[in-house]
Tab-separated table of C-alpha atoms and ligand atoms in Angstrom:
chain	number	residue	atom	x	y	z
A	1	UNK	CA	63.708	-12.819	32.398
A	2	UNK	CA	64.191	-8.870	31.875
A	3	UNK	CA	63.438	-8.128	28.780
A	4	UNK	CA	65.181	-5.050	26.931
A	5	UNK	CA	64.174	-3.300	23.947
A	6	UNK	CA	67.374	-2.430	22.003
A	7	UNK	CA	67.493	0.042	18.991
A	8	UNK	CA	70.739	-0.241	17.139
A	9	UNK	CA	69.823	2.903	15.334
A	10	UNK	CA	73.036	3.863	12.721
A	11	UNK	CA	76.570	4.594	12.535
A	12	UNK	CA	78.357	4.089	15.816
A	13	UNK	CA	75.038	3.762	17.512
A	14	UNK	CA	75.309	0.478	16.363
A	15	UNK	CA	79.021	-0.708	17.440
A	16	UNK	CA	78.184	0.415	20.738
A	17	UNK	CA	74.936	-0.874	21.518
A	18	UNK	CA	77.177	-4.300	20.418
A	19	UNK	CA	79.670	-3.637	23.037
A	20	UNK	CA	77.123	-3.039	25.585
A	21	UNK	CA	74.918	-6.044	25.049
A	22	UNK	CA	78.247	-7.574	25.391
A	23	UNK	CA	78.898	-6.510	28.744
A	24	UNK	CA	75.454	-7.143	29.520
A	25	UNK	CA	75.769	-11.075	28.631
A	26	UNK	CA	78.744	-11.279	30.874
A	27	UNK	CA	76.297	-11.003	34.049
A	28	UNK	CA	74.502	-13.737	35.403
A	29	UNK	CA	71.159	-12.090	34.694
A	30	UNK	CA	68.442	-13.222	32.553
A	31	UNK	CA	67.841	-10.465	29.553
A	32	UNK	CA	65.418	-10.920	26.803
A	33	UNK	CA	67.191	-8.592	23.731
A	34	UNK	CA	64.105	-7.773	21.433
A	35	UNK	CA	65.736	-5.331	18.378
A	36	UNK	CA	64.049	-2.861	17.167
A	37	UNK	CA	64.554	-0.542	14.376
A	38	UNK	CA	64.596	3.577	14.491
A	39	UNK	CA	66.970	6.362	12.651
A	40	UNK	CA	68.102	7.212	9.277
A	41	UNK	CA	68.451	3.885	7.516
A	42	UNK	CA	65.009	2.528	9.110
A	43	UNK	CA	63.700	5.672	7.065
A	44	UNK	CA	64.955	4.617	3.755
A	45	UNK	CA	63.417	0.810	4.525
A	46	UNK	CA	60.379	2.215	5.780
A	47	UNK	CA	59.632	5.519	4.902
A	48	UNK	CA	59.622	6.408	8.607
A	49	UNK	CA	62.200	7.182	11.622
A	50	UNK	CA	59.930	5.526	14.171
A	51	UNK	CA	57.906	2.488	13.101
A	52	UNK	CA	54.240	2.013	15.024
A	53	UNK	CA	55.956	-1.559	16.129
A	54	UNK	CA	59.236	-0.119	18.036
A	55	UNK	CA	56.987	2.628	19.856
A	56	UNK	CA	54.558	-0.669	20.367
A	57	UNK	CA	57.940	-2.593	21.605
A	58	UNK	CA	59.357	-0.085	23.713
A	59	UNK	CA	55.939	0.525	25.658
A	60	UNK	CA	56.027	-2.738	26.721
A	61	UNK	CA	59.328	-3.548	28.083
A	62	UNK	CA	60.885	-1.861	30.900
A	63	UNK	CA	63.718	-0.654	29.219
A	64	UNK	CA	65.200	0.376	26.147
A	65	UNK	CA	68.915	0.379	25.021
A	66	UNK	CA	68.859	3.296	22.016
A	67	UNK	CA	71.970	3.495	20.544
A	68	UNK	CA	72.360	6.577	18.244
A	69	UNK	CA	70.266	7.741	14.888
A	70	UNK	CA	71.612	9.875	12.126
A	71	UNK	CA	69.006	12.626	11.831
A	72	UNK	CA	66.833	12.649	8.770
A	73	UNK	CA	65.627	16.377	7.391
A	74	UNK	CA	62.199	17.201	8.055
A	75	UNK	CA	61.490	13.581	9.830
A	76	UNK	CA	60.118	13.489	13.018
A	77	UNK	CA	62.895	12.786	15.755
A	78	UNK	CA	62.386	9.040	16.996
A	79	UNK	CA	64.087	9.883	20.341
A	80	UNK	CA	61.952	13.049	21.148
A	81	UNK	CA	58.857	11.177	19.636
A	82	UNK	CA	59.870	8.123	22.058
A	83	UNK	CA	60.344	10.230	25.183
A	84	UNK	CA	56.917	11.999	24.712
A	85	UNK	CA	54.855	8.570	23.190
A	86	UNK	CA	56.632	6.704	26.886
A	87	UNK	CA	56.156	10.153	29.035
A	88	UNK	CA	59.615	10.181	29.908
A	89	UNK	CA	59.922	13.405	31.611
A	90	UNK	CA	62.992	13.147	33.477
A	91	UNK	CA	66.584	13.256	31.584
A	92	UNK	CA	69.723	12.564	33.478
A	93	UNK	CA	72.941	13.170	32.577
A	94	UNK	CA	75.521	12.501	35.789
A	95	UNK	CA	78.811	14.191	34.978
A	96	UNK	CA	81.648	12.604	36.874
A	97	UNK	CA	85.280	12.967	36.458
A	98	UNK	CA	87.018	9.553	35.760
A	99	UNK	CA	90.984	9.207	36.883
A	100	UNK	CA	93.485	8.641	33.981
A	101	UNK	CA	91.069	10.717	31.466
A	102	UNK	CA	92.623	13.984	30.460
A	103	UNK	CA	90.001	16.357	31.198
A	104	UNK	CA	89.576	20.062	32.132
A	105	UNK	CA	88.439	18.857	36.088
A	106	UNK	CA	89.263	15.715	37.401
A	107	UNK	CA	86.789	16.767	40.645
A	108	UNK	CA	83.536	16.713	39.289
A	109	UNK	CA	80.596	14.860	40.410
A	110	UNK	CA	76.882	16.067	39.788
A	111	UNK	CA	73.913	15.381	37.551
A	112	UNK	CA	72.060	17.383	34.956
A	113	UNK	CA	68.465	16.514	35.247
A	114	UNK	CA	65.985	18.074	32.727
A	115	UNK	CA	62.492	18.299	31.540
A	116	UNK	CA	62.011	15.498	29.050
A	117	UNK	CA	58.685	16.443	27.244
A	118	UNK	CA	57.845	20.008	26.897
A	119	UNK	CA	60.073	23.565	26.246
A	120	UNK	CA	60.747	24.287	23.063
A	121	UNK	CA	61.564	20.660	22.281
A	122	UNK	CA	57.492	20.204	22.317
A	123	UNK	CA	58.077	20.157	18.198
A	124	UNK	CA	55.134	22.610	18.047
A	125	UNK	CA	56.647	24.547	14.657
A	126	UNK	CA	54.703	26.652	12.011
A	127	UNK	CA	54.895	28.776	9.552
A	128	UNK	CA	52.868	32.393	9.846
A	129	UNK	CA	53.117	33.152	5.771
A	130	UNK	CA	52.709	31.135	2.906
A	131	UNK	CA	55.985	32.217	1.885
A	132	UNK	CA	57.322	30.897	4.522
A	133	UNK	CA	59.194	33.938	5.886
A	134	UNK	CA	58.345	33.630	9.484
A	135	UNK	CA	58.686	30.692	11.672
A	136	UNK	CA	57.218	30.320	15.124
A	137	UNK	CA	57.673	27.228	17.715
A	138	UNK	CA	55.905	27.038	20.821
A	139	UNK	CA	57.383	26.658	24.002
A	140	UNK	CA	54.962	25.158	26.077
A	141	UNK	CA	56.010	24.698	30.182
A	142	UNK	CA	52.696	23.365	32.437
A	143	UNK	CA	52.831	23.841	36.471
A	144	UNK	CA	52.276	19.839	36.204
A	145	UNK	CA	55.420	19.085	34.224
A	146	UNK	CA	57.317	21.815	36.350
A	147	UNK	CA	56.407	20.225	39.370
A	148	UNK	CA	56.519	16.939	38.741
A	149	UNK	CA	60.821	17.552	37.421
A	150	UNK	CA	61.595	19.605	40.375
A	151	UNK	CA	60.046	16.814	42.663
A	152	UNK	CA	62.230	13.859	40.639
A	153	UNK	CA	64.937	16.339	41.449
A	154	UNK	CA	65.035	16.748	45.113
A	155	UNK	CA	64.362	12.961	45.115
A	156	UNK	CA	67.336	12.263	43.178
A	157	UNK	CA	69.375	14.338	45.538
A	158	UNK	CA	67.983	12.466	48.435
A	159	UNK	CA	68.978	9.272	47.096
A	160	UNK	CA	72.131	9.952	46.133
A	161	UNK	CA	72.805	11.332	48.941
A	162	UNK	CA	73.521	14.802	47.670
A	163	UNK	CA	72.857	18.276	49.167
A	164	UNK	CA	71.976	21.018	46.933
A	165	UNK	CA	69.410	21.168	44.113
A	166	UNK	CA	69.969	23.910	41.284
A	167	UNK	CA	67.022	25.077	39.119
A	168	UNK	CA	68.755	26.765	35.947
A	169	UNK	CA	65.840	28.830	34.051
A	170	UNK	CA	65.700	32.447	32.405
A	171	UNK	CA	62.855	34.237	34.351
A	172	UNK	CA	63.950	37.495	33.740
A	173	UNK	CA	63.159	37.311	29.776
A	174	UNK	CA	60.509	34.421	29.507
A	175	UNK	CA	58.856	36.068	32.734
A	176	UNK	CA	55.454	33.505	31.840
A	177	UNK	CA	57.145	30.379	31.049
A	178	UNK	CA	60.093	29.950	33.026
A	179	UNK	CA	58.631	32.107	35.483
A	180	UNK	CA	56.482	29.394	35.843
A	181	UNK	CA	58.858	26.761	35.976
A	182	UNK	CA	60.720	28.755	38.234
A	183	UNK	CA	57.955	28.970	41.106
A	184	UNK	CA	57.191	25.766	40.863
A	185	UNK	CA	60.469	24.398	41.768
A	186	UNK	CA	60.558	27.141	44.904
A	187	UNK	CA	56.854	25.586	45.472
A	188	UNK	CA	58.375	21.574	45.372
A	189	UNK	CA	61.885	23.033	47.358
A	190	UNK	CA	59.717	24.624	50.782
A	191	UNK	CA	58.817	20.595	51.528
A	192	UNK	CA	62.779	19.384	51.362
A	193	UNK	CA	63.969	22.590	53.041
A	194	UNK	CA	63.483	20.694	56.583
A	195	UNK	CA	65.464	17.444	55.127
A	196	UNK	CA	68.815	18.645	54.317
A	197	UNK	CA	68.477	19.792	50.804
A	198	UNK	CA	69.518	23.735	49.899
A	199	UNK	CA	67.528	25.036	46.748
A	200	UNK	CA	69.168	27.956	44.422
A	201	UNK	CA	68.813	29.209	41.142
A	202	UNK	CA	70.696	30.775	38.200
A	203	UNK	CA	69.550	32.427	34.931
A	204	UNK	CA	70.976	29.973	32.142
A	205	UNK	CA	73.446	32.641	30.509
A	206	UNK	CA	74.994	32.987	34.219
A	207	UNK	CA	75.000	29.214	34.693
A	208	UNK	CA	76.826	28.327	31.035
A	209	UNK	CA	80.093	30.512	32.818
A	210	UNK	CA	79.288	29.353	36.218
A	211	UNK	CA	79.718	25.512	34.459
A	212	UNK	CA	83.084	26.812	32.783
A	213	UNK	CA	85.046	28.844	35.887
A	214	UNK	CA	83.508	26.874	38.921
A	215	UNK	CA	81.536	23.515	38.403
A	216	UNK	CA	82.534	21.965	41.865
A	217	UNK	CA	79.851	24.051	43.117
A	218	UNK	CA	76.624	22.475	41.502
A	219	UNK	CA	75.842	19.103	42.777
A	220	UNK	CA	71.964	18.285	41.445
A	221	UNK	CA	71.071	20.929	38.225
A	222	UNK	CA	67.575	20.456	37.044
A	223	UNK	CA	66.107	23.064	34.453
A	224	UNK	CA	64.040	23.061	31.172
A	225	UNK	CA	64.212	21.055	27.574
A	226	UNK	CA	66.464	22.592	25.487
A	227	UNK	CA	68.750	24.658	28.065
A	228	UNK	CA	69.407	21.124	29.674
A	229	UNK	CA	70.212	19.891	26.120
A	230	UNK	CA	72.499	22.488	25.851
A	231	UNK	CA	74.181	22.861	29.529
A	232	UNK	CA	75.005	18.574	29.467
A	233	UNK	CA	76.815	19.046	26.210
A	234	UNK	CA	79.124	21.869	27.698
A	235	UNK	CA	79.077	19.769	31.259
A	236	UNK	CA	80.236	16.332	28.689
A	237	UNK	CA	83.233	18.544	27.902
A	238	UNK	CA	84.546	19.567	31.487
A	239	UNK	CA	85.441	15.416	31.879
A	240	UNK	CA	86.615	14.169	28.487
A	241	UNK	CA	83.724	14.236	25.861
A	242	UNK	CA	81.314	12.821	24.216
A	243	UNK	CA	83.097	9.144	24.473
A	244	UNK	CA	82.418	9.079	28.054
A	245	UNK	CA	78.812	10.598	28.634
A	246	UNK	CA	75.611	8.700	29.458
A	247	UNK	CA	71.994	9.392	29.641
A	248	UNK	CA	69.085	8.213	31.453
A	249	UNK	CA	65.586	8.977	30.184
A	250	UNK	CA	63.113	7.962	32.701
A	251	UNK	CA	58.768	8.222	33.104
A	252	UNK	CA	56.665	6.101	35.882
A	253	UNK	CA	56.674	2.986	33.700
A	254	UNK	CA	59.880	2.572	31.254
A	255	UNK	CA	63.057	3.881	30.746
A	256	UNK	CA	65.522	4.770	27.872
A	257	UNK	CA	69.021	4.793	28.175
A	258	UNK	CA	71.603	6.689	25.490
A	259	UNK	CA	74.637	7.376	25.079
A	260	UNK	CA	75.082	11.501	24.622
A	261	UNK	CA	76.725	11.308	21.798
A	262	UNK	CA	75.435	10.556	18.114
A	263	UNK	CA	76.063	8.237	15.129
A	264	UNK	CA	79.640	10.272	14.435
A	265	UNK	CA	79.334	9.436	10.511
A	266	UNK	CA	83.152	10.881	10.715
A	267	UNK	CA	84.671	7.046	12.490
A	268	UNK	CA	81.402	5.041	11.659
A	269	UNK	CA	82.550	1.319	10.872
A	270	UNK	CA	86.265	2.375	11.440
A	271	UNK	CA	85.786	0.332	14.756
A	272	UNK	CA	87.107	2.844	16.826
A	273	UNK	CA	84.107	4.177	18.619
A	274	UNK	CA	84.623	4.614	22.664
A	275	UNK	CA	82.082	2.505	24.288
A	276	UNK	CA	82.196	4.194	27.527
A	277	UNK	CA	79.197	6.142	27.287
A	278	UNK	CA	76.984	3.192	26.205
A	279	UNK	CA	77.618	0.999	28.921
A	280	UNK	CA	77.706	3.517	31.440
A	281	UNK	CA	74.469	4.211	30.055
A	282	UNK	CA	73.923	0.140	31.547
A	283	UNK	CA	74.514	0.894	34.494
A	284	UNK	CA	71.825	3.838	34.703
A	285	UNK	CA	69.228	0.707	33.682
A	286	UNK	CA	71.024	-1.525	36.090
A	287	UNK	CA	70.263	1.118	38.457
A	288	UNK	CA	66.292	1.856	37.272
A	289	UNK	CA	65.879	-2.387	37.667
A	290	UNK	CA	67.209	-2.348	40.779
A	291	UNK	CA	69.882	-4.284	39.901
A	292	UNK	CA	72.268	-2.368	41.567
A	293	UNK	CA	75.412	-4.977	42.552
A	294	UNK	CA	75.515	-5.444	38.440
A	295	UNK	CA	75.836	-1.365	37.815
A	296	UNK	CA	78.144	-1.024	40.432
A	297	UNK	CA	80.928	-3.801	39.636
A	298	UNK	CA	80.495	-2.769	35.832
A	299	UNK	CA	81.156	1.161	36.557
A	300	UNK	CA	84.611	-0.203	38.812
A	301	UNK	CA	85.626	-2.225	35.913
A	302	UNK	CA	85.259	0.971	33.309
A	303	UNK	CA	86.946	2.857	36.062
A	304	UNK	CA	89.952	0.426	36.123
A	305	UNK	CA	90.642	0.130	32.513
A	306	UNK	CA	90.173	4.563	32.374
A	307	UNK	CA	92.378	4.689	35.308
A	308	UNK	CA	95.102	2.528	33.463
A	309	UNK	CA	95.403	3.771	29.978
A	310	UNK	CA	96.487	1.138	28.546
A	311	UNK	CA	93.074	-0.437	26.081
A	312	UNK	CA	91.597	2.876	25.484
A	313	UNK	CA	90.178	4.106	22.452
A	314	UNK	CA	91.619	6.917	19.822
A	315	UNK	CA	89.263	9.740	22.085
A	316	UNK	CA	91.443	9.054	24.783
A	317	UNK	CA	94.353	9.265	23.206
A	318	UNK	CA	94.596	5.449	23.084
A	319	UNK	CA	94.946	3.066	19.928
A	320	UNK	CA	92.454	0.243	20.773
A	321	UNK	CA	89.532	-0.579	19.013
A	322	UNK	CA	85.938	-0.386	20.459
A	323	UNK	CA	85.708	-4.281	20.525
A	324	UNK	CA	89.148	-4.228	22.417
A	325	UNK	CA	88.662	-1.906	24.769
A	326	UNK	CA	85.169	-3.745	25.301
A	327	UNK	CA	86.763	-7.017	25.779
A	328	UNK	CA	89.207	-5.099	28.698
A	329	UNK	CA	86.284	-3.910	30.665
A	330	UNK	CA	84.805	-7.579	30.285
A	331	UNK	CA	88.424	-8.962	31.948
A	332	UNK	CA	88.185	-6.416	34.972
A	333	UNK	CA	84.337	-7.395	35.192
A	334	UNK	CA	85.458	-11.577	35.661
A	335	UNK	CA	88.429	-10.610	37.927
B	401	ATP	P1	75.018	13.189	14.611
B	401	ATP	O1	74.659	13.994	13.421
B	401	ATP	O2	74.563	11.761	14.510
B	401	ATP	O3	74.656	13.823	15.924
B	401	ATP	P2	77.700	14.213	14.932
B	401	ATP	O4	79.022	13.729	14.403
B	401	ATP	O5	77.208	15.554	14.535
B	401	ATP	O6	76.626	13.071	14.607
B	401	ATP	P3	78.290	13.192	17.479
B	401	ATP	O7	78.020	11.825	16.984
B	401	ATP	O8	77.742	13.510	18.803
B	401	ATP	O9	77.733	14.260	16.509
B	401	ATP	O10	79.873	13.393	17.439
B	401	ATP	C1	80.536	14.620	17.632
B	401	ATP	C2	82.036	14.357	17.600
B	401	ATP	O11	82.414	13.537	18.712
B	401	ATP	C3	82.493	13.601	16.360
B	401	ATP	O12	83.727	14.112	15.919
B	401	ATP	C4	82.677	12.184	16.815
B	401	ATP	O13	83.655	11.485	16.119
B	401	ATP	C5	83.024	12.318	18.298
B	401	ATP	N1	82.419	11.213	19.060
B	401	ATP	C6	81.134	11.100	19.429
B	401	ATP	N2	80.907	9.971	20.083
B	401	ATP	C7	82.078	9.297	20.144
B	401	ATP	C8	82.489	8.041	20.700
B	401	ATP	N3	81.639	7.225	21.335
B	401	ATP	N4	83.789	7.692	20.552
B	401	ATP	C9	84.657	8.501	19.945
B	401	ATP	N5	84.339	9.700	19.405
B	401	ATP	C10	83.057	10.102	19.500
């Protein structure tokens, strides 16, 4: 029995998490769904985003499904607070052209891997005045942290059988911290030098163009909180949005999986929502179980209904509802 925390979360989070638990019930593994709640409308039940009991949930199971939240103003973010509470310092976002999607590139295949727990996403804020005139936030990047991303990096590339690892930083302003963070990854890159794998770097201004005019090139990116944030949003956009982008957000002992995108209060409950992202999100936890055959056959059957055209949702220029479209990639899965 695997057992898999899921947080429904609000808005669309919830009609996709649906459509992935679906998918997830059509393979002949054993799952153990235990909900929990998070988000916007867990704050109005319970005066918080992130209840003790989900963090207590999600510690203990080896995976979590997290939908999407709406945000709440001045509320701690449950997905930050999650990532940090589970030490989930790797992020990965693979961004991989799919055939039949109308997209920018239809030749793009690499993976956005960032620093999960620190940066300026360490939600270290203050005010200096009592007027509160001037705000500070700390960006906080340890050798430790640096280190330990860069290794998961090279890793990643050596798994996936990929060549090239890209450390995306700005050393030339933040000289201490991403200087920092900067060495380090040259310090992690001398030991895979002698198994295949090329190490470069770009300042992150250089690398948002770079991403625009010539993405083939990059192949494993790995770089810092928020300019990861950031650089997988603009990557999401080179292969047909937000519908179709996944996340992986993985420590030692757990992982989290999430579709990029948010609650979209704009088609909430219309039905409409593109389930892509969710369930390739699946596959990512397929993959962390080691339940591989599962990930792969469910990533050929998403690929099949893309490549065809013919159940997609309003995103994709289609007309099908989520549950539709969900119920096509369920058909390919049982052919
Ligand atoms: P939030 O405040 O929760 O982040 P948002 O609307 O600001 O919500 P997203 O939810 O990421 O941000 O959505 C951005 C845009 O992309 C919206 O117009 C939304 O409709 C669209 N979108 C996002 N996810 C999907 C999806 N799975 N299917 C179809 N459209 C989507």
């Amino acid at each position: 029995m695997i057992k898999i925390t899921t947080i429904h979360g609000d808005g669309i989070g919830k009609e996709v998490i649906d459509a992935g638990i679906a998918i997830l019930e059509e393979t002949d593994l054993n799952f153990d769904f235990i909900k929990a709640e998070a988000g916007y409308e867990c704050f109005q039940k319970n005066e918080t985003t992130i209840p003790e009991e989900t963090l207590k949930i999600a510690k203990k199971t080896p995976a979590t499904l997290f939908g999407a939240i709406t945000s709440t103003p001045n509320e701690k973010s449950p997905i930050i607070t999650l990532r940090k509470e589970l030490d989930l310092f790797a992020n990965l976002r693979p961004v991989k052209s799919f055939e039949g999607v109308n997209s920018l590139y239809n030749d793009l295949d690499f993976i956005i891997i960032r620093e999960n727990t620190e940066g300026l996403y360490s939600q270290i804020e203050s005010f200096e005045d009592k007027e509160e005139t001037i705000a500070i936030a700390e960006r906080v990047i340890t050798k430790k942290a640096s280190q330990r991303i860069a290794k998961f990096a090279f890793e990643k590339a050596i798994s996936d059988n990929r060549k090239k690892v890209t450390c995306v930083h700005k050393s030339n302003v933040l000289k201490k911290t991403d200087g920092l963070f900067k060495k380090s990854f040259y310090n992690i890159a001398n030991s895979y030098f002698s198994k295949g794998i090329i190490a470069n770097d770009y300042y992150v201004d250089a690398m948002a163009m770079y991403l625009a005019i010539k993405p083939q090139e990059f192949d494993v990116i790995v770089t810092t909180n928020l300019f990861g944030d950031i650089l997988s949003d603009e990557a999401a956009g080179l292969v047909g949005g937000l519908g179709l982008a996944p996340s992986a957000n993985i420590g030692d002992k757990n992982g989290i999986f999430e579709p990029v995108h948010g609650s979209a209060p704009d088609i909430a409950g219309k039905g409409i929502a593109n389930p892509t992202a969710m369930i390739l999100s699946i596959t990512m936890m397929l993959d962390f179980l080691d339940e591989s055959y599962w990930s792969k056959k469910i990533e050929l059957a998403i690929k099949t209904v893309l490549s065809d055209a013919k159940v997609v949702t309003p995103d994709l220029g289609g007309t099908s509802k989520t549950i539709e479209m969900t119920k096509a990639i369920i058909e390919e899965l049982n052919k």
